[in-house]
XYZ file of C-alpha atoms in Angstrom:
341
model
C 128.737 39.898 2.059
C 125.277 40.791 2.792
C 122.760 38.455 1.165
C 119.689 39.888 -0.505
C 116.786 38.438 -1.487
C 115.288 40.148 -4.584
C 111.343 38.719 -5.413
C 111.012 39.108 -9.195
C 107.483 39.701 -10.076
C 106.064 39.255 -13.506
C 102.547 39.213 -15.307
C 101.876 35.998 -16.933
C 100.154 35.054 -20.642
C 96.601 34.305 -19.011
C 93.711 35.390 -20.897
C 91.515 37.100 -20.516
C 93.248 38.258 -17.417
C 96.711 38.304 -16.450
C 98.150 36.878 -12.729
C 101.368 37.789 -10.911
C 103.803 35.410 -10.766
C 106.943 35.591 -8.548
C 109.978 34.098 -7.615
C 112.944 34.825 -5.308
C 116.771 34.998 -6.465
C 119.924 35.753 -3.980
C 122.336 37.956 -4.689
C 125.197 40.032 -2.464
C 125.071 43.181 -1.433
C 122.219 44.447 -3.659
C 122.298 48.235 -4.263
C 118.228 48.957 -4.240
C 118.562 50.129 -7.575
C 116.351 48.279 -10.463
C 119.258 48.592 -12.914
C 121.316 46.882 -10.683
C 118.886 44.192 -10.759
C 120.403 41.055 -13.073
C 118.062 39.935 -16.174
C 117.049 36.566 -15.215
C 114.557 33.892 -17.252
C 111.840 31.658 -16.320
C 110.116 28.883 -17.823
C 107.143 30.517 -20.234
C 105.831 27.175 -20.828
C 104.174 27.051 -17.316
C 102.477 30.329 -17.746
C 100.453 30.148 -21.275
C 103.802 32.714 -22.992
C 106.104 29.935 -24.623
C 106.069 26.687 -25.939
C 107.227 23.528 -23.773
C 110.434 23.214 -26.845
C 111.537 26.602 -26.801
C 110.354 27.775 -23.570
C 112.848 30.525 -21.676
C 111.112 34.220 -21.195
C 113.067 36.468 -20.245
C 112.769 39.074 -16.598
C 113.633 42.558 -17.696
C 113.801 44.463 -14.064
C 112.065 48.199 -14.673
C 111.443 48.857 -11.204
C 112.333 48.437 -7.608
C 111.896 48.839 -4.113
C 112.052 47.493 -0.138
C 110.197 44.321 -0.016
C 108.777 45.290 3.574
C 108.316 41.320 4.505
C 111.944 41.073 4.113
C 112.880 43.944 6.221
C 116.737 45.201 5.461
C 117.562 42.798 3.135
C 114.680 41.965 0.822
C 113.636 44.200 -2.544
C 110.535 43.443 -4.924
C 111.824 43.711 -7.986
C 109.275 44.334 -11.096
C 109.568 42.883 -14.458
C 108.575 43.277 -18.057
C 108.624 39.544 -20.132
C 110.697 39.567 -22.880
C 111.238 36.817 -25.741
C 114.427 35.100 -25.941
C 115.649 37.189 -28.332
C 115.262 40.127 -25.855
C 111.723 41.862 -27.833
C 108.940 42.454 -26.025
C 106.428 39.386 -25.180
C 102.884 40.007 -26.696
C 101.648 39.291 -23.092
C 104.036 42.649 -21.958
C 101.506 45.647 -22.130
C 104.062 48.281 -20.101
C 106.340 47.713 -23.825
C 103.193 49.711 -25.257
C 103.330 52.816 -23.341
C 103.988 55.503 -25.047
C 105.460 58.147 -22.802
C 109.122 58.387 -23.091
C 109.318 61.922 -21.124
C 106.379 61.207 -18.373
C 104.104 64.069 -19.429
C 101.555 61.745 -18.158
C 100.625 61.399 -14.466
C 98.052 58.840 -13.913
C 96.294 58.508 -10.461
C 94.526 54.697 -9.902
C 91.682 54.074 -7.531
C 92.398 50.337 -7.223
C 88.925 48.697 -5.851
C 88.754 44.909 -4.751
C 87.210 42.441 -2.595
C 88.733 40.412 -0.137
C 86.877 36.591 -0.333
C 86.284 34.047 2.270
C 87.849 30.380 0.291
C 85.954 28.694 3.064
C 82.242 30.325 1.425
C 83.835 31.420 -1.598
C 82.141 34.913 -1.022
C 82.910 38.241 -0.033
C 84.556 38.266 3.684
C 81.463 39.444 5.969
C 78.523 37.433 3.952
C 76.403 35.151 5.478
C 77.052 31.247 3.769
C 73.745 31.462 2.983
C 71.752 34.650 1.744
C 72.926 37.799 1.628
C 73.840 41.028 4.157
C 71.760 43.814 4.566
C 71.680 46.020 0.941
C 74.371 48.529 0.789
C 74.442 52.010 1.814
C 76.200 51.820 5.052
C 79.564 49.687 3.995
C 80.665 53.029 1.886
C 83.601 54.681 3.935
C 82.115 52.639 7.033
C 83.212 52.128 11.144
C 81.957 49.453 13.083
C 81.833 45.277 13.225
C 79.287 44.326 10.842
C 79.825 47.235 8.278
C 83.769 47.633 7.944
C 84.787 43.675 7.638
C 88.325 43.237 7.061
C 89.933 46.342 7.774
C 92.863 44.316 9.812
C 93.832 43.040 5.979
C 93.495 46.327 4.432
C 95.292 48.470 7.602
C 98.664 46.049 6.933
C 98.352 46.619 3.359
C 98.807 49.923 3.544
C 101.547 49.973 6.067
C 103.293 47.564 4.085
C 102.675 50.281 0.862
C 104.156 52.796 2.592
C 107.354 50.711 4.181
C 108.284 50.102 0.402
C 107.999 53.514 -0.642
C 104.979 53.358 -2.960
C 102.995 56.230 -3.502
C 99.619 55.464 -1.983
C 97.267 58.113 -1.779
C 94.779 56.809 0.389
C 92.078 53.986 1.616
C 88.681 53.476 2.028
C 85.843 50.795 2.293
C 83.830 50.762 -0.494
C 79.894 50.570 -1.473
C 79.790 46.596 -0.991
C 80.422 44.751 2.035
C 83.837 42.995 2.230
C 84.789 45.746 -0.704
C 87.574 48.101 -0.233
C 90.254 50.145 -2.400
C 93.153 52.008 -2.254
C 94.757 55.165 -4.699
C 98.223 55.027 -6.241
C 99.262 58.271 -8.126
C 102.912 58.680 -10.299
C 104.020 61.423 -12.301
C 104.932 59.020 -15.583
C 102.483 56.357 -17.257
C 105.010 53.394 -16.714
C 105.853 54.190 -12.763
C 102.112 54.188 -12.202
C 101.489 50.940 -13.403
C 104.572 49.470 -11.452
C 103.229 51.075 -8.070
C 99.717 49.481 -9.150
C 101.101 45.961 -9.822
C 103.717 45.899 -6.626
C 100.878 47.123 -4.383
C 98.306 44.512 -5.876
C 101.110 41.706 -4.995
C 101.896 43.059 -1.763
C 97.949 42.684 -1.084
C 97.866 39.460 -2.390
C 100.908 38.144 -0.232
C 98.833 39.640 2.990
C 95.812 38.356 1.891
C 97.370 34.790 2.398
C 98.648 35.392 5.318
C 94.643 35.430 6.669
C 93.574 32.827 4.591
C 91.564 35.490 2.404
C 91.641 35.885 -1.420
C 91.927 39.119 -2.767
C 88.955 39.120 -5.785
C 89.761 41.349 -8.621
C 86.142 40.534 -10.966
C 84.715 43.998 -11.506
C 81.013 42.169 -10.476
C 82.014 39.723 -7.706
C 78.591 39.287 -6.883
C 75.812 39.379 -8.968
C 72.344 41.397 -8.324
C 71.992 44.847 -6.655
C 75.605 45.156 -5.845
C 77.698 47.467 -6.852
C 80.726 46.100 -9.375
C 84.207 47.027 -8.639
C 86.567 49.259 -10.908
C 89.856 50.996 -11.425
C 88.946 54.357 -12.081
C 92.052 56.629 -14.083
C 92.638 59.814 -13.084
C 94.917 61.530 -15.746
C 96.556 64.401 -16.693
C 99.328 65.780 -19.311
C 101.025 69.477 -18.986
C 98.354 70.238 -21.618
C 95.413 70.024 -19.174
C 97.027 70.907 -16.273
C 98.342 74.187 -17.687
C 95.728 74.839 -20.605
C 92.924 76.792 -18.379
C 90.097 76.401 -21.251
C 87.213 74.492 -21.213
C 87.351 74.156 -25.095
C 90.601 72.152 -24.567
C 88.934 69.955 -21.897
C 85.726 69.067 -24.164
C 87.803 68.400 -27.269
C 89.852 66.263 -25.163
C 86.876 64.165 -24.072
C 85.026 64.408 -27.309
C 88.845 62.685 -28.607
C 87.079 59.007 -26.621
C 83.754 58.977 -28.356
C 84.826 57.262 -31.652
C 87.308 54.503 -29.554
C 85.054 53.412 -27.353
C 86.289 49.828 -28.641
C 89.562 50.554 -28.371
C 89.424 51.390 -24.611
C 86.573 48.824 -23.666
C 89.391 45.968 -25.018
C 91.705 46.721 -22.752
C 89.754 47.551 -19.532
C 88.901 44.188 -18.183
C 87.436 41.177 -18.527
C 83.704 40.853 -18.003
C 83.348 44.435 -17.879
C 79.581 44.491 -19.461
C 78.606 42.663 -16.189
C 79.650 46.337 -14.392
C 79.128 48.836 -17.219
C 75.250 48.573 -17.229
C 74.212 52.498 -16.984
C 73.517 51.331 -13.027
C 75.405 51.582 -9.767
C 77.114 54.928 -11.027
C 78.574 53.562 -14.571
C 77.739 54.592 -18.343
C 77.027 51.582 -20.354
C 79.643 49.858 -21.874
C 78.476 50.700 -25.549
C 78.067 54.511 -24.680
C 80.165 57.506 -24.067
C 79.192 60.675 -22.003
C 81.380 62.996 -19.936
C 80.096 65.542 -17.557
C 81.389 68.004 -14.597
C 80.800 65.635 -11.114
C 79.013 63.233 -12.741
C 79.957 59.666 -11.333
C 77.427 58.160 -14.002
C 79.588 59.397 -16.861
C 82.203 57.660 -18.958
C 84.470 60.543 -18.248
C 83.826 62.858 -15.217
C 85.499 66.392 -15.083
C 86.498 67.014 -11.331
C 84.746 69.886 -9.569
C 88.357 70.372 -8.577
C 89.473 71.119 -12.241
C 86.589 73.464 -12.913
C 87.000 75.609 -9.835
C 91.114 76.013 -10.669
C 90.107 77.717 -14.004
C 90.037 74.098 -16.393
C 93.603 73.395 -14.782
C 94.054 69.580 -13.453
C 92.860 66.166 -14.606
C 90.094 64.207 -15.916
C 88.906 60.783 -14.465
C 87.512 57.556 -17.071
C 85.865 55.573 -14.520
C 85.551 52.498 -17.358
C 88.434 50.895 -16.364
C 87.592 47.181 -14.526
C 89.078 46.445 -11.273
C 90.730 43.632 -13.302
C 92.119 45.396 -15.803
C 96.076 45.663 -16.402
C 97.173 49.515 -15.493
C 99.934 49.611 -18.119
C 97.208 49.005 -20.835
C 94.917 51.504 -19.709
C 97.350 54.013 -19.380
C 98.581 52.983 -23.149
C 95.182 53.334 -24.187
C 94.526 56.782 -22.707
C 97.568 58.299 -23.796
C 96.727 57.355 -27.662
C 93.482 58.759 -27.596
C 94.526 62.264 -26.139
C 96.774 62.497 -28.510
C 94.218 62.507 -31.170
C 92.554 65.279 -29.909
C 91.679 68.018 -31.811
C 92.628 71.042 -30.264
C 91.353 74.678 -30.613
C 94.224 76.220 -32.712
C 93.721 79.687 -30.414
C 95.330 77.408 -27.212
């Protein structure tokens, strides 16, 4: 009998930003399918998810992939958190997604900053003062510009070995800031893969004595913040061939600014200022190729006869992709689509 190591991963109840938790369970001859991973439990009183007198919370496996650090016998198991009676816990963002037929596709651009715990500053920043102003760091090559590449490259390899659908990586505008992109068909699947990729990133940084900072404005001042741009489509957007449909969908977002900002990440007011390629947090705009808009209409969509996707640029790097997807799906479904489409 082969002993297999299952790493159960879940989101705790900390507010305003949840953290990941995980623990290992040893089983025999695991198939690799999440349906075959047994339900488990944990002490919710230690994760701000239950009182001490009734502390059991349940872990419901929903996604599984190979654990590349435990080659052959290890698996990463993403879980939803349930109450003891089997109902979704209030911290369970995944359970709010209404996308039963996986009609919605999401591509998340996850930005993050590698922090040196010795200085509590981004990797590459001097202990005092600042590096040269941003400009040479975006998609950069070379020492002193692309700082932390060894962590980023190792993380990419681990994600690919795990079977996650990573579509790319790049150095970002601020020194020590990087990005990876995840795409999946189905909102739940996209959220699952982003969270597992984040888990692998945090665990990889451990090896180097570094910390991954997901805060949306990790360095105050004239430095770009960190986002998690959400590219999304459904069958309508992928096939309509209509500028009017796209405008109707975009316009559906304007009266729901508060609903989106509420789940687009803590401290997002520090990032959505109208500067550094953002729209102000209390305003809404959309435009073709406009990186300063709330929603950007990609040039690809226009050039392909208005068949493609949209990009919501407001989600912060520390947002929950489950909650972001849930909010976008709910809003798209309110769009007043022209009758002749």
